[in-house]
PDB file of C-alpha atoms in Angstrom:
ATOM      1  CA  UNK A  23      13.213 162.870 -24.549  1.00 67.00           C
ATOM      2  CA  UNK A  24      16.514 161.002 -24.926  1.00 75.00           C
ATOM      3  CA  UNK A  25      18.951 163.186 -22.982  1.00 86.00           C
ATOM      4  CA  UNK A  26      22.740 162.692 -22.761  1.00 88.00           C
ATOM      5  CA  UNK A  27      22.363 161.475 -19.171  1.00 91.00           C
ATOM      6  CA  UNK A  28      19.786 158.865 -20.203  1.00 91.00           C
ATOM      7  CA  UNK A  29      22.042 157.680 -23.020  1.00 92.00           C
ATOM      8  CA  UNK A  30      24.956 157.419 -20.579  1.00 94.00           C
ATOM      9  CA  UNK A  31      22.892 155.337 -18.141  1.00 94.00           C
ATOM     10  CA  UNK A  32      21.671 153.140 -20.964  1.00 94.00           C
ATOM     11  CA  UNK A  33      25.265 152.677 -22.118  1.00 95.00           C
ATOM     12  CA  UNK A  34      26.365 151.623 -18.618  1.00 95.00           C
ATOM     13  CA  UNK A  35      23.543 149.109 -18.233  1.00 95.00           C
ATOM     14  CA  UNK A  36      24.103 147.696 -21.702  1.00 96.00           C
ATOM     15  CA  UNK A  37      27.845 147.468 -21.108  1.00 95.00           C
ATOM     16  CA  UNK A  38      27.241 145.283 -18.070  1.00 95.00           C
ATOM     17  CA  UNK A  39      25.193 142.915 -20.246  1.00 96.00           C
ATOM     18  CA  UNK A  40      27.832 142.374 -22.959  1.00 97.00           C
ATOM     19  CA  UNK A  41      28.728 138.849 -21.738  1.00 96.00           C
ATOM     20  CA  UNK A  42      25.264 137.868 -22.971  1.00 96.00           C
ATOM     21  CA  UNK A  43      26.756 138.004 -26.497  1.00 97.00           C
ATOM     22  CA  UNK A  44      29.908 136.134 -25.394  1.00 95.00           C
ATOM     23  CA  UNK A  45      32.003 139.300 -25.283  1.00 97.00           C
ATOM     24  CA  UNK A  46      34.874 139.344 -22.780  1.00 95.00           C
ATOM     25  CA  UNK A  47      35.127 141.441 -19.635  1.00 91.00           C
ATOM     26  CA  UNK A  48      37.600 143.703 -21.464  1.00 95.00           C
ATOM     27  CA  UNK A  49      34.912 144.828 -23.904  1.00 97.00           C
ATOM     28  CA  UNK A  50      33.956 148.473 -24.221  1.00 96.00           C
ATOM     29  CA  UNK A  51      30.792 150.109 -25.502  1.00 97.00           C
ATOM     30  CA  UNK A  52      30.250 153.488 -27.148  1.00 97.00           C
ATOM     31  CA  UNK A  53      27.194 155.431 -28.289  1.00 96.00           C
ATOM     32  CA  UNK A  54      26.567 155.580 -32.046  1.00 96.00           C
ATOM     33  CA  UNK A  55      23.234 157.274 -32.746  1.00 92.00           C
ATOM     34  CA  UNK A  56      19.673 157.929 -31.648  1.00 90.00           C
ATOM     35  CA  UNK A  57      16.872 158.125 -34.194  1.00 85.00           C
ATOM     36  CA  UNK A  58      13.997 155.647 -34.315  1.00 86.00           C
ATOM     37  CA  UNK A  59      16.149 153.431 -32.077  1.00 93.00           C
ATOM     38  CA  UNK A  60      19.344 153.930 -30.084  1.00 95.00           C
ATOM     39  CA  UNK A  61      22.497 152.142 -31.234  1.00 97.00           C
ATOM     40  CA  UNK A  62      25.811 151.346 -29.584  1.00 98.00           C
ATOM     41  CA  UNK A  63      29.081 149.784 -30.736  1.00 98.00           C
ATOM     42  CA  UNK A  64      30.634 147.068 -28.569  1.00 98.00           C
ATOM     43  CA  UNK A  65      34.318 146.193 -29.031  1.00 98.00           C
ATOM     44  CA  UNK A  66      36.070 143.138 -27.614  1.00 97.00           C
ATOM     45  CA  UNK A  67      39.864 143.584 -27.751  1.00 96.00           C
ATOM     46  CA  UNK A  68      40.381 139.984 -26.668  1.00 94.00           C
ATOM     47  CA  UNK A  69      38.692 138.508 -29.747  1.00 95.00           C
ATOM     48  CA  UNK A  70      38.642 141.489 -32.091  1.00 96.00           C
ATOM     49  CA  UNK A  71      34.839 141.191 -32.379  1.00 97.00           C
ATOM     50  CA  UNK A  72      32.699 144.272 -32.908  1.00 98.00           C
ATOM     51  CA  UNK A  73      28.932 144.221 -32.548  1.00 98.00           C
ATOM     52  CA  UNK A  74      26.326 146.909 -33.147  1.00 98.00           C
ATOM     53  CA  UNK A  75      23.620 146.721 -30.490  1.00 98.00           C
ATOM     54  CA  UNK A  76      20.277 148.256 -31.426  1.00 98.00           C
ATOM     55  CA  UNK A  77      18.026 149.234 -28.535  1.00 97.00           C
ATOM     56  CA  UNK A  78      14.507 149.214 -29.923  1.00 96.00           C
ATOM     57  CA  UNK A  79      12.270 152.241 -29.481  1.00 93.00           C
ATOM     58  CA  UNK A  80       9.554 151.495 -26.910  1.00 92.00           C
ATOM     59  CA  UNK A  81       6.163 150.830 -28.480  1.00 92.00           C
ATOM     60  CA  UNK A  82       7.242 150.863 -32.112  1.00 94.00           C
ATOM     61  CA  UNK A  83       7.759 147.213 -33.136  1.00 96.00           C
ATOM     62  CA  UNK A  84       6.518 144.039 -31.496  1.00 97.00           C
ATOM     63  CA  UNK A  85       8.920 141.182 -30.790  1.00 97.00           C
ATOM     64  CA  UNK A  86       7.339 139.219 -33.642  1.00 98.00           C
ATOM     65  CA  UNK A  87       7.943 142.105 -36.051  1.00 98.00           C
ATOM     66  CA  UNK A  88      11.601 142.401 -35.083  1.00 98.00           C
ATOM     67  CA  UNK A  89      12.201 138.660 -35.362  1.00 98.00           C
ATOM     68  CA  UNK A  90      10.567 138.784 -38.807  1.00 98.00           C
ATOM     69  CA  UNK A  91      12.951 141.566 -39.883  1.00 98.00           C
ATOM     70  CA  UNK A  92      15.922 139.482 -38.729  1.00 98.00           C
ATOM     71  CA  UNK A  93      14.583 136.430 -40.590  1.00 98.00           C
ATOM     72  CA  UNK A  94      14.460 138.410 -43.837  1.00 98.00           C
ATOM     73  CA  UNK A  95      18.009 139.670 -43.338  1.00 98.00           C
ATOM     74  CA  UNK A  96      19.243 136.122 -42.718  1.00 98.00           C
ATOM     75  CA  UNK A  97      17.599 134.971 -45.947  1.00 98.00           C
ATOM     76  CA  UNK A  98      19.025 137.896 -47.943  1.00 98.00           C
ATOM     77  CA  UNK A  99      22.521 137.081 -46.690  1.00 98.00           C
ATOM     78  CA  UNK A 100      22.083 133.377 -47.379  1.00 98.00           C
ATOM     79  CA  UNK A 101      21.195 134.135 -51.009  1.00 97.00           C
ATOM     80  CA  UNK A 102      23.886 136.821 -51.358  1.00 96.00           C
ATOM     81  CA  UNK A 103      21.236 139.349 -52.386  1.00 96.00           C
ATOM     82  CA  UNK A 104      22.824 142.272 -50.536  1.00 97.00           C
ATOM     83  CA  UNK A 105      25.827 143.140 -48.376  1.00 98.00           C
ATOM     84  CA  UNK A 106      24.397 143.811 -44.931  1.00 98.00           C
ATOM     85  CA  UNK A 107      25.359 143.090 -41.300  1.00 98.00           C
ATOM     86  CA  UNK A 108      24.461 139.622 -40.104  1.00 98.00           C
ATOM     87  CA  UNK A 109      22.153 139.411 -37.047  1.00 98.00           C
ATOM     88  CA  UNK A 110      23.883 137.873 -34.026  1.00 98.00           C
ATOM     89  CA  UNK A 111      22.004 135.733 -31.520  1.00 97.00           C
ATOM     90  CA  UNK A 112      22.921 135.922 -27.852  1.00 95.00           C
ATOM     91  CA  UNK A 113      24.562 133.123 -25.895  1.00 93.00           C
ATOM     92  CA  UNK A 114      21.223 131.387 -25.467  1.00 93.00           C
ATOM     93  CA  UNK A 115      20.590 131.420 -29.245  1.00 95.00           C
ATOM     94  CA  UNK A 116      17.943 134.136 -28.998  1.00 95.00           C
ATOM     95  CA  UNK A 117      17.889 136.543 -31.959  1.00 95.00           C
ATOM     96  CA  UNK A 118      16.275 139.175 -29.750  1.00 96.00           C
ATOM     97  CA  UNK A 119      17.278 139.834 -26.147  1.00 96.00           C
ATOM     98  CA  UNK A 120      15.476 141.702 -23.399  1.00 94.00           C
ATOM     99  CA  UNK A 121      17.520 143.729 -20.939  1.00 94.00           C
ATOM    100  CA  UNK A 122      16.560 146.250 -18.256  1.00 94.00           C
ATOM    101  CA  UNK A 123      17.974 149.649 -19.225  1.00 93.00           C
ATOM    102  CA  UNK A 124      17.281 152.763 -17.151  1.00 89.00           C
ATOM    103  CA  UNK A 125      14.823 150.698 -15.130  1.00 90.00           C
ATOM    104  CA  UNK A 126      12.744 149.566 -18.120  1.00 91.00           C
ATOM    105  CA  UNK A 127      12.853 146.270 -20.060  1.00 94.00           C
ATOM    106  CA  UNK A 128      14.130 146.943 -23.579  1.00 96.00           C
ATOM    107  CA  UNK A 129      14.469 144.743 -26.653  1.00 97.00           C
ATOM    108  CA  UNK A 130      17.979 144.485 -28.095  1.00 97.00           C
ATOM    109  CA  UNK A 131      18.998 143.216 -31.537  1.00 98.00           C
ATOM    110  CA  UNK A 132      22.690 142.629 -32.229  1.00 98.00           C
ATOM    111  CA  UNK A 133      24.485 142.754 -35.576  1.00 98.00           C
ATOM    112  CA  UNK A 134      27.966 142.138 -36.887  1.00 98.00           C
ATOM    113  CA  UNK A 135      29.895 145.315 -37.565  1.00 98.00           C
ATOM    114  CA  UNK A 136      30.088 146.345 -41.233  1.00 98.00           C
ATOM    115  CA  UNK A 137      32.905 148.651 -42.286  1.00 97.00           C
ATOM    116  CA  UNK A 138      32.372 151.760 -44.369  1.00 97.00           C
ATOM    117  CA  UNK A 139      31.024 155.280 -44.265  1.00 97.00           C
ATOM    118  CA  UNK A 140      27.923 157.075 -45.500  1.00 96.00           C
ATOM    119  CA  UNK A 141      28.192 158.243 -49.123  1.00 95.00           C
ATOM    120  CA  UNK A 142      29.371 161.854 -49.264  1.00 90.00           C
ATOM    121  CA  UNK A 143      26.758 164.081 -50.975  1.00 86.00           C
ATOM    122  CA  UNK A 144      29.576 166.337 -52.184  1.00 84.00           C
ATOM    123  CA  UNK A 145      31.101 163.446 -54.150  1.00 84.00           C
ATOM    124  CA  UNK A 146      29.690 161.389 -57.034  1.00 88.00           C
ATOM    125  CA  UNK A 147      26.324 160.316 -55.660  1.00 96.00           C
ATOM    126  CA  UNK A 148      25.074 159.639 -59.180  1.00 97.00           C
ATOM    127  CA  UNK A 149      27.394 156.639 -59.597  1.00 96.00           C
ATOM    128  CA  UNK A 150      26.432 155.228 -56.204  1.00 97.00           C
ATOM    129  CA  UNK A 151      22.750 155.518 -57.101  1.00 98.00           C
ATOM    130  CA  UNK A 152      23.377 153.278 -60.089  1.00 98.00           C
ATOM    131  CA  UNK A 153      24.662 150.631 -57.692  1.00 98.00           C
ATOM    132  CA  UNK A 154      21.781 151.299 -55.316  1.00 98.00           C
ATOM    133  CA  UNK A 155      19.296 150.773 -58.143  1.00 98.00           C
ATOM    134  CA  UNK A 156      20.768 147.333 -58.838  1.00 98.00           C
ATOM    135  CA  UNK A 157      20.717 146.504 -55.114  1.00 98.00           C
ATOM    136  CA  UNK A 158      17.071 147.573 -54.907  1.00 98.00           C
ATOM    137  CA  UNK A 159      16.171 145.334 -57.847  1.00 98.00           C
ATOM    138  CA  UNK A 160      17.848 142.351 -56.173  1.00 98.00           C
ATOM    139  CA  UNK A 161      16.035 143.082 -52.894  1.00 98.00           C
ATOM    140  CA  UNK A 162      12.723 143.258 -54.711  1.00 98.00           C
ATOM    141  CA  UNK A 163      13.404 140.070 -56.665  1.00 98.00           C
ATOM    142  CA  UNK A 164      14.153 138.250 -53.421  1.00 98.00           C
ATOM    143  CA  UNK A 165      11.033 139.711 -51.803  1.00 98.00           C
ATOM    144  CA  UNK A 166       8.825 138.460 -54.626  1.00 97.00           C
ATOM    145  CA  UNK A 167      10.116 134.876 -54.553  1.00 97.00           C
ATOM    146  CA  UNK A 168      10.822 134.402 -50.837  1.00 98.00           C
ATOM    147  CA  UNK A 169       8.481 132.097 -48.968  1.00 97.00           C
ATOM    148  CA  UNK A 170       8.061 133.971 -45.715  1.00 97.00           C
ATOM    149  CA  UNK A 171       7.746 132.085 -42.399  1.00 97.00           C
ATOM    150  CA  UNK A 172       4.112 131.524 -41.394  1.00 96.00           C
ATOM    151  CA  UNK A 173       4.488 133.832 -38.374  1.00 97.00           C
ATOM    152  CA  UNK A 174       6.084 136.664 -40.387  1.00 98.00           C
ATOM    153  CA  UNK A 175       4.802 140.087 -39.323  1.00 98.00           C
ATOM    154  CA  UNK A 176       5.801 143.536 -40.556  1.00 98.00           C
ATOM    155  CA  UNK A 177       4.005 146.846 -40.801  1.00 98.00           C
ATOM    156  CA  UNK A 178       2.137 147.843 -43.959  1.00 98.00           C
ATOM    157  CA  UNK A 179       3.323 151.189 -45.359  1.00 98.00           C
ATOM    158  CA  UNK A 180       0.309 152.146 -47.447  1.00 98.00           C
ATOM    159  CA  UNK A 181      -1.285 155.581 -47.782  1.00 98.00           C
ATOM    160  CA  UNK A 182      -3.276 155.268 -44.559  1.00 98.00           C
ATOM    161  CA  UNK A 183      -0.150 154.308 -42.619  1.00 98.00           C
ATOM    162  CA  UNK A 184       1.752 157.297 -43.982  1.00 98.00           C
ATOM    163  CA  UNK A 185      -0.676 160.170 -44.427  1.00 98.00           C
ATOM    164  CA  UNK A 186      -4.122 158.756 -43.737  1.00 97.00           C
ATOM    165  CA  UNK A 187      -6.215 157.242 -40.981  1.00 96.00           C
ATOM    166  CA  UNK A 188      -3.503 155.290 -39.086  1.00 96.00           C
ATOM    167  CA  UNK A 189      -0.322 157.366 -39.390  1.00 97.00           C
ATOM    168  CA  UNK A 190       2.591 155.356 -38.010  1.00 96.00           C
ATOM    169  CA  UNK A 191       4.897 158.380 -37.794  1.00 97.00           C
ATOM    170  CA  UNK A 192       2.341 160.937 -36.682  1.00 96.00           C
ATOM    171  CA  UNK A 193       0.054 163.390 -38.455  1.00 97.00           C
ATOM    172  CA  UNK A 194       1.679 165.473 -41.194  1.00 98.00           C
ATOM    173  CA  UNK A 195      -0.737 168.270 -40.226  1.00 98.00           C
ATOM    174  CA  UNK A 196       1.348 168.695 -37.072  1.00 97.00           C
ATOM    175  CA  UNK A 197       4.358 169.652 -39.192  1.00 97.00           C
ATOM    176  CA  UNK A 198       6.569 172.136 -37.376  1.00 96.00           C
ATOM    177  CA  UNK A 199       5.593 175.687 -38.272  1.00 97.00           C
ATOM    178  CA  UNK A 200       2.864 174.631 -40.731  1.00 98.00           C
ATOM    179  CA  UNK A 201       0.558 177.601 -41.397  1.00 97.00           C
ATOM    180  CA  UNK A 202      -3.052 177.577 -42.576  1.00 98.00           C
ATOM    181  CA  UNK A 203      -2.204 178.358 -46.211  1.00 98.00           C
ATOM    182  CA  UNK A 204       0.379 175.569 -46.270  1.00 98.00           C
ATOM    183  CA  UNK A 205      -2.063 173.190 -44.620  1.00 98.00           C
ATOM    184  CA  UNK A 206      -4.683 173.821 -47.299  1.00 98.00           C
ATOM    185  CA  UNK A 207      -2.167 173.290 -50.088  1.00 98.00           C
ATOM    186  CA  UNK A 208      -0.837 170.059 -48.581  1.00 98.00           C
ATOM    187  CA  UNK A 209      -4.400 168.802 -48.149  1.00 98.00           C
ATOM    188  CA  UNK A 210      -4.721 169.067 -51.926  1.00 98.00           C
ATOM    189  CA  UNK A 211      -1.378 167.302 -52.323  1.00 98.00           C
ATOM    190  CA  UNK A 212      -2.456 164.467 -50.016  1.00 98.00           C
ATOM    191  CA  UNK A 213      -5.736 164.047 -51.898  1.00 98.00           C
ATOM    192  CA  UNK A 214      -3.863 163.938 -55.204  1.00 98.00           C
ATOM    193  CA  UNK A 215      -1.358 161.407 -53.859  1.00 98.00           C
ATOM    194  CA  UNK A 216      -4.171 159.139 -52.697  1.00 98.00           C
ATOM    195  CA  UNK A 217      -5.852 159.329 -56.094  1.00 98.00           C
ATOM    196  CA  UNK A 218      -2.626 158.482 -57.923  1.00 98.00           C
ATOM    197  CA  UNK A 219      -1.792 155.613 -55.565  1.00 98.00           C
ATOM    198  CA  UNK A 220      -5.305 154.182 -55.776  1.00 98.00           C
ATOM    199  CA  UNK A 221      -5.072 154.292 -59.561  1.00 98.00           C
ATOM    200  CA  UNK A 222      -1.608 152.673 -59.557  1.00 98.00           C
ATOM    201  CA  UNK A 223      -2.832 149.911 -57.272  1.00 98.00           C
ATOM    202  CA  UNK A 224      -1.145 147.524 -54.852  1.00 97.00           C
ATOM    203  CA  UNK A 225      -1.061 144.257 -56.741  1.00 97.00           C
ATOM    204  CA  UNK A 226       1.722 141.775 -55.952  1.00 96.00           C
ATOM    205  CA  UNK A 227       3.869 142.947 -58.851  1.00 96.00           C
ATOM    206  CA  UNK A 228       3.895 146.488 -57.434  1.00 98.00           C
ATOM    207  CA  UNK A 229       3.500 146.073 -53.684  1.00 98.00           C
ATOM    208  CA  UNK A 230       5.482 143.785 -51.386  1.00 98.00           C
ATOM    209  CA  UNK A 231       8.193 143.544 -48.748  1.00 98.00           C
ATOM    210  CA  UNK A 232      10.680 146.434 -49.117  1.00 98.00           C
ATOM    211  CA  UNK A 233      13.513 147.986 -47.121  1.00 98.00           C
ATOM    212  CA  UNK A 234      11.602 151.314 -47.001  1.00 98.00           C
ATOM    213  CA  UNK A 235      14.515 153.411 -45.697  1.00 98.00           C
ATOM    214  CA  UNK A 236      17.447 153.232 -48.157  1.00 98.00           C
ATOM    215  CA  UNK A 237      18.568 156.799 -47.408  1.00 97.00           C
ATOM    216  CA  UNK A 238      22.225 157.787 -47.362  1.00 97.00           C
ATOM    217  CA  UNK A 239      22.541 157.270 -43.594  1.00 95.00           C
ATOM    218  CA  UNK A 240      21.702 153.583 -44.127  1.00 97.00           C
ATOM    219  CA  UNK A 241      24.323 152.987 -46.813  1.00 98.00           C
ATOM    220  CA  UNK A 242      27.974 152.114 -46.176  1.00 98.00           C
ATOM    221  CA  UNK A 243      30.669 152.691 -48.780  1.00 97.00           C
ATOM    222  CA  UNK A 244      33.970 150.819 -48.479  1.00 97.00           C
ATOM    223  CA  UNK A 245      36.055 151.062 -51.641  1.00 96.00           C
ATOM    224  CA  UNK A 246      33.810 149.975 -54.527  1.00 96.00           C
ATOM    225  CA  UNK A 247      31.397 148.150 -52.211  1.00 97.00           C
ATOM    226  CA  UNK A 248      28.001 149.568 -51.262  1.00 98.00           C
ATOM    227  CA  UNK A 249      26.486 147.972 -48.184  1.00 98.00           C
ATOM    228  CA  UNK A 250      22.995 148.403 -46.739  1.00 98.00           C
ATOM    229  CA  UNK A 251      22.106 148.634 -43.053  1.00 98.00           C
ATOM    230  CA  UNK A 252      19.054 149.181 -40.858  1.00 97.00           C
ATOM    231  CA  UNK A 253      16.072 147.140 -42.018  1.00 98.00           C
ATOM    232  CA  UNK A 254      14.139 148.401 -38.984  1.00 97.00           C
ATOM    233  CA  UNK A 255      11.473 150.079 -41.124  1.00 97.00           C
ATOM    234  CA  UNK A 256      11.144 147.256 -43.639  1.00 98.00           C
ATOM    235  CA  UNK A 257       7.572 146.352 -44.361  1.00 98.00           C
ATOM    236  CA  UNK A 258       4.974 146.001 -47.074  1.00 98.00           C
ATOM    237  CA  UNK A 259       4.785 148.904 -49.479  1.00 98.00           C
ATOM    238  CA  UNK A 260       5.208 149.825 -53.129  1.00 98.00           C
ATOM    239  CA  UNK A 261       8.502 148.515 -54.509  1.00 98.00           C
ATOM    240  CA  UNK A 262       9.368 151.825 -56.153  1.00 98.00           C
ATOM    241  CA  UNK A 263       8.818 153.691 -52.901  1.00 98.00           C
ATOM    242  CA  UNK A 264      12.363 152.499 -52.144  1.00 98.00           C
ATOM    243  CA  UNK A 265      13.697 155.146 -54.543  1.00 98.00           C
ATOM    244  CA  UNK A 266      11.808 157.890 -52.706  1.00 98.00           C
ATOM    245  CA  UNK A 267      13.297 156.737 -49.407  1.00 98.00           C
ATOM    246  CA  UNK A 268      16.764 156.848 -50.990  1.00 98.00           C
ATOM    247  CA  UNK A 269      16.493 160.599 -51.666  1.00 98.00           C
ATOM    248  CA  UNK A 270      15.206 161.415 -48.176  1.00 97.00           C
ATOM    249  CA  UNK A 271      16.057 164.927 -46.970  1.00 96.00           C
ATOM    250  CA  UNK A 272      17.339 165.967 -50.409  1.00 95.00           C
ATOM    251  CA  UNK A 273      14.077 165.553 -52.325  1.00 95.00           C
ATOM    252  CA  UNK A 274      14.093 169.219 -53.337  1.00 94.00           C
ATOM    253  CA  UNK A 275      17.630 169.252 -54.754  1.00 94.00           C
ATOM    254  CA  UNK A 276      18.123 169.533 -58.539  1.00 94.00           C
ATOM    255  CA  UNK A 277      20.441 166.510 -58.464  1.00 95.00           C
ATOM    256  CA  UNK A 278      17.466 164.209 -57.770  1.00 97.00           C
ATOM    257  CA  UNK A 279      16.698 164.016 -61.508  1.00 97.00           C
ATOM    258  CA  UNK A 280      20.197 162.650 -62.166  1.00 98.00           C
ATOM    259  CA  UNK A 281      19.970 160.318 -59.198  1.00 98.00           C
ATOM    260  CA  UNK A 282      16.674 158.947 -60.499  1.00 98.00           C
ATOM    261  CA  UNK A 283      18.095 158.326 -63.978  1.00 98.00           C
ATOM    262  CA  UNK A 284      21.109 156.525 -62.528  1.00 98.00           C
ATOM    263  CA  UNK A 285      18.981 154.488 -60.102  1.00 98.00           C
ATOM    264  CA  UNK A 286      16.681 153.412 -62.924  1.00 98.00           C
ATOM    265  CA  UNK A 287      19.623 152.435 -65.130  1.00 98.00           C
ATOM    266  CA  UNK A 288      21.055 150.282 -62.324  1.00 98.00           C
ATOM    267  CA  UNK A 289      17.666 148.742 -61.596  1.00 98.00           C
ATOM    268  CA  UNK A 290      17.128 147.867 -65.257  1.00 98.00           C
ATOM    269  CA  UNK A 291      20.404 145.944 -65.297  1.00 98.00           C
ATOM    270  CA  UNK A 292      18.647 143.445 -63.014  1.00 98.00           C
ATOM    271  CA  UNK A 293      14.917 143.790 -63.687  1.00 98.00           C
ATOM    272  CA  UNK A 294      12.523 145.675 -65.975  1.00 97.00           C
ATOM    273  CA  UNK A 295      10.848 148.953 -65.049  1.00 98.00           C
ATOM    274  CA  UNK A 296       7.617 149.824 -66.823  1.00 97.00           C
ATOM    275  CA  UNK A 297       6.729 153.312 -67.974  1.00 97.00           C
ATOM    276  CA  UNK A 298       3.926 153.292 -65.413  1.00 97.00           C
ATOM    277  CA  UNK A 299       6.365 152.502 -62.615  1.00 98.00           C
ATOM    278  CA  UNK A 300       8.734 155.256 -63.725  1.00 98.00           C
ATOM    279  CA  UNK A 301       5.956 157.852 -63.862  1.00 98.00           C
ATOM    280  CA  UNK A 302       5.104 157.070 -60.230  1.00 98.00           C
ATOM    281  CA  UNK A 303       8.531 157.978 -58.867  1.00 98.00           C
ATOM    282  CA  UNK A 304       7.712 161.701 -58.339  1.00 98.00           C
ATOM    283  CA  UNK A 305       4.525 160.609 -56.578  1.00 98.00           C
ATOM    284  CA  UNK A 306       6.489 158.423 -54.176  1.00 98.00           C
ATOM    285  CA  UNK A 307       9.036 161.194 -53.592  1.00 98.00           C
ATOM    286  CA  UNK A 308       6.267 163.622 -52.617  1.00 98.00           C
ATOM    287  CA  UNK A 309       4.645 160.952 -50.448  1.00 98.00           C
ATOM    288  CA  UNK A 310       7.938 160.348 -48.640  1.00 98.00           C
ATOM    289  CA  UNK A 311       8.523 164.076 -48.155  1.00 98.00           C
ATOM    290  CA  UNK A 312       5.170 164.500 -46.420  1.00 98.00           C
ATOM    291  CA  UNK A 313       5.798 161.387 -44.327  1.00 98.00           C
ATOM    292  CA  UNK A 314       9.144 162.791 -43.174  1.00 98.00           C
ATOM    293  CA  UNK A 315       7.452 166.078 -42.319  1.00 98.00           C
ATOM    294  CA  UNK A 316       5.248 164.108 -39.937  1.00 98.00           C
ATOM    295  CA  UNK A 317       8.264 162.156 -38.618  1.00 97.00           C
ATOM    296  CA  UNK A 318      10.176 165.324 -37.758  1.00 96.00           C
ATOM    297  CA  UNK A 319       7.193 166.631 -35.791  1.00 96.00           C
ATOM    298  CA  UNK A 320       6.730 163.378 -33.856  1.00 94.00           C
ATOM    299  CA  UNK A 321      10.455 162.722 -33.280  1.00 92.00           C
ATOM    300  CA  UNK A 322      11.563 166.095 -31.982  1.00 86.00           C
ATOM    301  CA  UNK A 323      14.033 164.395 -29.613  1.00 83.00           C
ATOM    302  CA  UNK A 324      16.273 163.371 -32.523  1.00 87.00           C
ATOM    303  CA  UNK A 325      19.206 165.353 -33.854  1.00 88.00           C
ATOM    304  CA  UNK A 326      17.786 165.197 -37.381  1.00 91.00           C
ATOM    305  CA  UNK A 327      14.521 166.828 -36.272  1.00 91.00           C
ATOM    306  CA  UNK A 328      16.352 169.528 -34.330  1.00 92.00           C
ATOM    307  CA  UNK A 329      18.551 170.360 -37.312  1.00 94.00           C
ATOM    308  CA  UNK A 330      15.766 170.501 -39.906  1.00 95.00           C
ATOM    309  CA  UNK A 331      12.887 171.934 -37.857  1.00 95.00           C
ATOM    310  CA  UNK A 332      10.235 174.144 -39.434  1.00 96.00           C
ATOM    311  CA  UNK A 333      12.399 174.897 -42.469  1.00 97.00           C
ATOM    312  CA  UNK A 334      11.750 171.346 -43.659  1.00 97.00           C
ATOM    313  CA  UNK A 335       8.001 171.933 -43.405  1.00 98.00           C
ATOM    314  CA  UNK A 336       8.343 175.125 -45.448  1.00 98.00           C
ATOM    315  CA  UNK A 337      10.256 173.137 -48.063  1.00 98.00           C
ATOM    316  CA  UNK A 338       7.494 170.522 -48.138  1.00 98.00           C
ATOM    317  CA  UNK A 339       4.909 173.194 -48.902  1.00 98.00           C
ATOM    318  CA  UNK A 340       7.098 174.560 -51.715  1.00 98.00           C
ATOM    319  CA  UNK A 341       7.578 171.055 -53.095  1.00 98.00           C
ATOM    320  CA  UNK A 342       3.857 170.407 -52.865  1.00 98.00           C
ATOM    321  CA  UNK A 343       3.111 173.513 -54.899  1.00 98.00           C
ATOM    322  CA  UNK A 344       5.545 172.428 -57.613  1.00 98.00           C
ATOM    323  CA  UNK A 345       4.099 168.917 -57.552  1.00 98.00           C
ATOM    324  CA  UNK A 346       0.578 170.205 -58.203  1.00 98.00           C
ATOM    325  CA  UNK A 347       1.753 172.556 -60.933  1.00 97.00           C
ATOM    326  CA  UNK A 348       3.492 169.686 -62.735  1.00 94.00           C
ATOM    327  CA  UNK A 349       0.326 167.588 -63.007  1.00 86.00           C
TER     328      UNK A 349
END
């Protein structure tokens, strides 16, 4: 578990390594967040530079996978496809550094600081989702045409990786507080999801490299600008799964219907959406909800998991019942 004392020790060790990114001895470092990874903000008053340092979770991504993520971000920035923080190599031109933190070697990726704040759910999320739809379409267009490096490696987020035989975020059946009746219902939901996804297929026009985590916490609003951060979960999945990720943790709210309409309108300003694609959006939302139920159970050391707990599992069961009734 990531305790405050461990974070403090990590912060001290990482602070001592800041010259690796050509930051001055006057630089300071502060803790930002702990979720899949642990992030810190470094500030250099001498130069005015600010860097976000992402300490990778042990055992999640290989070095090749992280370098592939950074390569995609560099290409997206080069083609002006999205506003996102630029990866920063260390003083030896390495995009990924390895530093001993708390006695263990850890992989560190550094990024330029991007101003802004998370969209406020109490404000006009519908308008922002129109912009997010257009951003998603541009990301997908880039993904389809980009010639990836020959050594490019990212995880595949298909059914088996989410809810099936090789669950990357843990088994949804371990959902906090999941009872036998809920388990039986969600088994039916999982079977139905697999059938719908198998029928939809994973051809190149529907399945490719996606961000896979465009939730509110990974969006930065600054005036009229909407920026995107945290490509750490990017991988190969269904393009329209990106909408489901965008409504993470609010999947059950009535506003989702309006958010979907706005997202689709923004997407269609850039690229077409078929009726078949649109009909799959509720399927992807349910898929994402069950995946997050597994994530909460397997990431109990995070603040998000502690806040949501078993109530989120109960909500998943209720959503699953509505999903089956709507078929």
